[in-house]
Structures are given as C-alpha cells and as structure tokens.
Amino acid sequence: MKILMVCLGNICRSPLAEGIMEHKIQEYHLDWQVDSAGTNGYHVGEAPHRLSQKVAAVNGIDISKQSARDFSARDFEKFDIIYAMAKDVIDKIKWIAGKSFDAGKVKLLMDEVYPGKKVDVPDPWYGPEPGYHEVYKMIDKACDNIIKKYAEQKTK
C-alpha cells in the first residue's frame, strides 16, 4: 500500500504524519510506503518545522531528512490513499488535481478516528510548542487506526 499525507506547507503536520506512519510501518514489518506533500508550495525543499522535528524526536522519530514538496495531480497515479490533514486541504487537492481527482482515494485523516465527524488536524504553525505535541497525539492515534484497519484487511 502507498499512502500520501498532505497538509498546506508540508513542514508541520504532514511531515509528522509521514514520520509516524513510517515508524509504524517498520515496527509492524509492513510492505507499505508513505510520503508527504503540501498544497501551497511556500516551503518546497525545506526541512520540517523545527518544532515538528523536536516533537518527533521526543517520540523517537527522526524526520529531519524530509524535504517539503508540492502535491501534484500525478500523486493520484502513485498512491492508493491520500490523507488530508484538514477539509481546506481536500479543497486544494481537488483544485490542483482537476480532472485527475479521485474522491475514492482522498480521506480526511481524522476520519480514521472519528468517522464522519470531519475533524481537522489543527495547523500548529502559528502556535507554541504544546500545539505540536497535541497534533502528534492526534496523528499517532489515526496512524494506529490505519495500521489496524488495513493490516487486518490484508490478513483476512
């Protein structure tokens, strides 16, 4: 399975999601791939935000080597599931993808924890460090649920 995590700038939420999911993929010995991207292009080529890196490191995950990239319509060809961190990110994905948009591949990440509730992962960019810790916890829970859901489907 190939998973893409998407937020606005690809320096706060989606790098954390990529790092957390990659860690869990290795932990559970799954033959999955994960990547991340952003919809606004402001930070292409940059490393994740220093607080995202710090919070990941506190939890035993190194995301320092990641590099921000733009979401592309071609991502629909490369990935099985595209997880958006927020509803506005889904809107941007639709706009960027145009005719390539496949609604069956795009999910709101927190729907894996709160199905149908349309809960966003808040953007911690403008806030202090505790917001990054809260975002980490939310994403970690969603990634646990993704592992359970799809790894169990594979074994059935």
Short mmCIF file of C-alpha atoms in Angstrom, two decimals:
data_model
loop_
_atom_site.label_atom_id
_atom_site.label_comp_id
_atom_site.label_asym_id
_atom_site.label_seq_id
_atom_site.Cartn_x
_atom_site.Cartn_y
_atom_site.Cartn_z
CA MET A 1 0.00 0.00 0.00
CA LYS A 2 1.19 3.50 -0.83
CA ILE A 3 -0.01 6.35 1.41
CA LEU A 4 0.38 10.11 0.94
CA MET A 5 -0.08 12.57 3.83
CA VAL A 6 -0.99 16.11 2.75
CA CYS A 7 -1.21 19.46 4.52
CA LEU A 8 -0.72 23.06 3.38
CA GLY A 9 3.03 23.66 3.56
CA ASN A 10 4.41 20.15 4.12
CA ILE A 11 6.51 21.34 7.05
CA CYS A 12 4.35 20.79 10.17
CA ARG A 13 1.52 18.25 10.06
CA SER A 14 2.20 16.05 7.04
CA PRO A 15 5.91 15.50 7.83
CA LEU A 16 4.86 14.35 11.30
CA ALA A 17 2.26 12.07 9.73
CA GLU A 18 4.83 10.66 7.30
CA GLY A 19 7.34 10.07 10.10
CA ILE A 20 4.82 8.49 12.46
CA MET A 21 3.42 6.22 9.75
CA GLU A 22 6.89 5.23 8.52
CA HIS A 23 7.85 4.32 12.09
CA LYS A 24 4.74 2.15 12.46
CA ILE A 25 5.26 0.51 9.04
CA GLN A 26 8.73 -0.55 10.16
CA GLU A 27 7.52 -1.61 13.60
CA TYR A 28 4.83 -3.87 12.11
CA HIS A 29 7.04 -5.09 9.22
CA LEU A 30 4.54 -3.96 6.58
CA ASP A 31 5.34 -3.69 2.90
CA TRP A 32 3.89 -0.19 2.69
CA GLN A 33 5.25 3.16 1.54
CA VAL A 34 4.46 6.61 2.85
CA ASP A 35 5.30 10.11 1.64
CA SER A 36 4.03 13.62 2.32
CA ALA A 37 3.30 16.75 0.32
CA GLY A 38 1.86 20.25 0.64
CA THR A 39 -0.68 22.17 -1.38
CA ASN A 40 0.70 25.71 -1.19
CA GLY A 41 4.31 25.40 -2.39
CA TYR A 42 5.69 28.01 0.01
CA HIS A 43 8.25 25.68 1.60
CA VAL A 44 9.37 23.38 -1.23
CA GLY A 45 12.80 21.96 -0.46
CA GLU A 46 12.72 22.94 3.22
CA ALA A 47 13.11 20.57 6.15
CA PRO A 48 10.16 20.13 8.54
CA HIS A 49 9.48 22.91 11.06
CA ARG A 50 11.90 22.80 13.99
CA LEU A 51 9.08 22.09 16.46
CA SER A 52 7.75 19.23 14.33
CA GLN A 53 11.27 17.82 14.30
CA LYS A 54 11.59 18.30 18.06
CA VAL A 55 8.27 16.63 18.90
CA ALA A 56 9.04 13.73 16.55
CA ALA A 57 12.48 13.30 18.15
CA VAL A 58 10.99 13.31 21.67
CA ASN A 59 8.90 10.36 20.45
CA GLY A 60 11.86 8.51 18.94
CA ILE A 61 11.27 9.50 15.31
CA ASP A 62 13.73 11.38 13.08
CA ILE A 63 12.04 13.48 10.40
CA SER A 64 14.99 15.85 9.87
CA LYS A 65 15.90 14.42 6.46
CA GLN A 66 12.47 15.01 4.94
CA SER A 67 12.10 17.76 2.35
CA ALA A 68 8.88 19.62 1.58
CA ARG A 69 7.37 19.04 -1.86
CA ASP A 70 4.28 20.12 -3.75
CA PHE A 71 1.21 17.94 -4.11
CA SER A 72 0.71 17.03 -7.78
CA ALA A 73 -2.15 15.60 -9.83
CA ARG A 74 0.26 12.73 -10.64
CA ASP A 75 0.07 11.71 -6.97
CA PHE A 76 -3.28 10.11 -7.79
CA GLU A 77 -1.42 7.66 -10.04
CA LYS A 78 1.28 6.90 -7.45
CA PHE A 79 -0.72 6.50 -4.21
CA ASP A 80 -3.54 4.22 -3.05
CA ILE A 81 -4.75 6.56 -0.31
CA ILE A 82 -4.25 10.30 0.08
CA TYR A 83 -4.88 11.56 3.62
CA ALA A 84 -5.60 15.26 4.03
CA MET A 85 -4.94 16.89 7.40
CA ALA A 86 -7.93 19.25 7.04
CA LYS A 87 -11.02 19.95 4.95
CA ASP A 88 -9.46 23.00 3.27
CA VAL A 89 -6.57 20.76 2.17
CA ILE A 90 -9.06 18.48 0.40
CA ASP A 91 -10.42 21.53 -1.44
CA LYS A 92 -6.91 22.43 -2.61
CA ILE A 93 -6.23 18.80 -3.63
CA LYS A 94 -9.38 18.89 -5.80
CA TRP A 95 -8.31 22.17 -7.38
CA ILE A 96 -4.73 21.01 -8.07
CA ALA A 97 -5.79 17.60 -9.38
CA GLY A 98 -8.51 18.87 -11.70
CA LYS A 99 -9.70 16.00 -13.91
CA SER A 100 -7.30 13.60 -12.16
CA PHE A 101 -9.16 13.96 -8.83
CA ASP A 102 -10.35 10.60 -7.49
CA ALA A 103 -12.65 11.07 -4.49
CA GLY A 104 -12.31 7.38 -3.66
CA LYS A 105 -8.64 7.86 -2.81
CA VAL A 106 -8.90 11.01 -0.67
CA LYS A 107 -9.74 10.82 3.03
CA LEU A 108 -9.63 13.21 5.94
CA LEU A 109 -7.02 11.72 8.29
CA MET A 110 -9.06 12.12 11.46
CA ASP A 111 -11.98 10.24 9.88
CA GLU A 112 -9.91 7.18 10.83
CA VAL A 113 -10.52 8.12 14.48
CA TYR A 114 -13.84 9.98 14.28
CA PRO A 115 -15.63 8.59 11.19
CA GLY A 116 -17.86 11.15 9.51
CA LYS A 117 -17.20 13.87 12.12
CA LYS A 118 -14.99 15.89 9.73
CA VAL A 119 -12.37 16.67 12.40
CA ASP A 120 -9.32 18.62 11.19
CA VAL A 121 -5.79 18.21 12.50
CA PRO A 122 -5.15 21.82 13.60
CA ASP A 123 -2.25 23.64 11.98
CA PRO A 124 0.28 24.27 14.76
CA TRP A 125 2.33 26.70 12.62
CA TYR A 126 1.21 29.86 14.43
CA GLY A 127 1.20 28.48 17.96
CA PRO A 128 3.63 27.44 20.67
CA GLU A 129 5.19 24.01 21.19
CA PRO A 130 2.28 22.38 23.10
CA GLY A 131 0.20 22.57 19.90
CA TYR A 132 2.76 20.39 18.13
CA HIS A 133 2.52 17.78 20.88
CA GLU A 134 -1.29 17.72 20.56
CA VAL A 135 -1.04 17.36 16.78
CA TYR A 136 1.43 14.50 17.25
CA LYS A 137 -1.03 12.66 19.53
CA MET A 138 -3.89 13.10 17.07
CA ILE A 139 -1.86 11.86 14.11
CA ASP A 140 -0.40 8.97 16.11
CA LYS A 141 -3.90 7.73 17.01
CA ALA A 142 -5.05 7.99 13.39
CA CYS A 143 -1.97 6.10 12.17
CA ASP A 144 -2.62 3.34 14.73
CA ASN A 145 -6.15 3.01 13.36
CA ILE A 146 -4.90 2.93 9.75
CA ILE A 147 -2.48 0.13 10.60
CA LYS A 148 -5.20 -1.87 12.36
CA LYS A 149 -7.75 -1.30 9.60
CA TYR A 150 -5.63 -2.08 6.55
CA ALA A 151 -3.22 -4.65 8.00
CA GLU A 152 -6.20 -6.65 9.27
CA GLN A 153 -7.93 -6.41 5.86
CA LYS A 154 -4.81 -7.84 4.24
CA THR A 155 -4.79 -10.87 6.55
CA LYS A 156 -8.49 -11.70 6.00
#
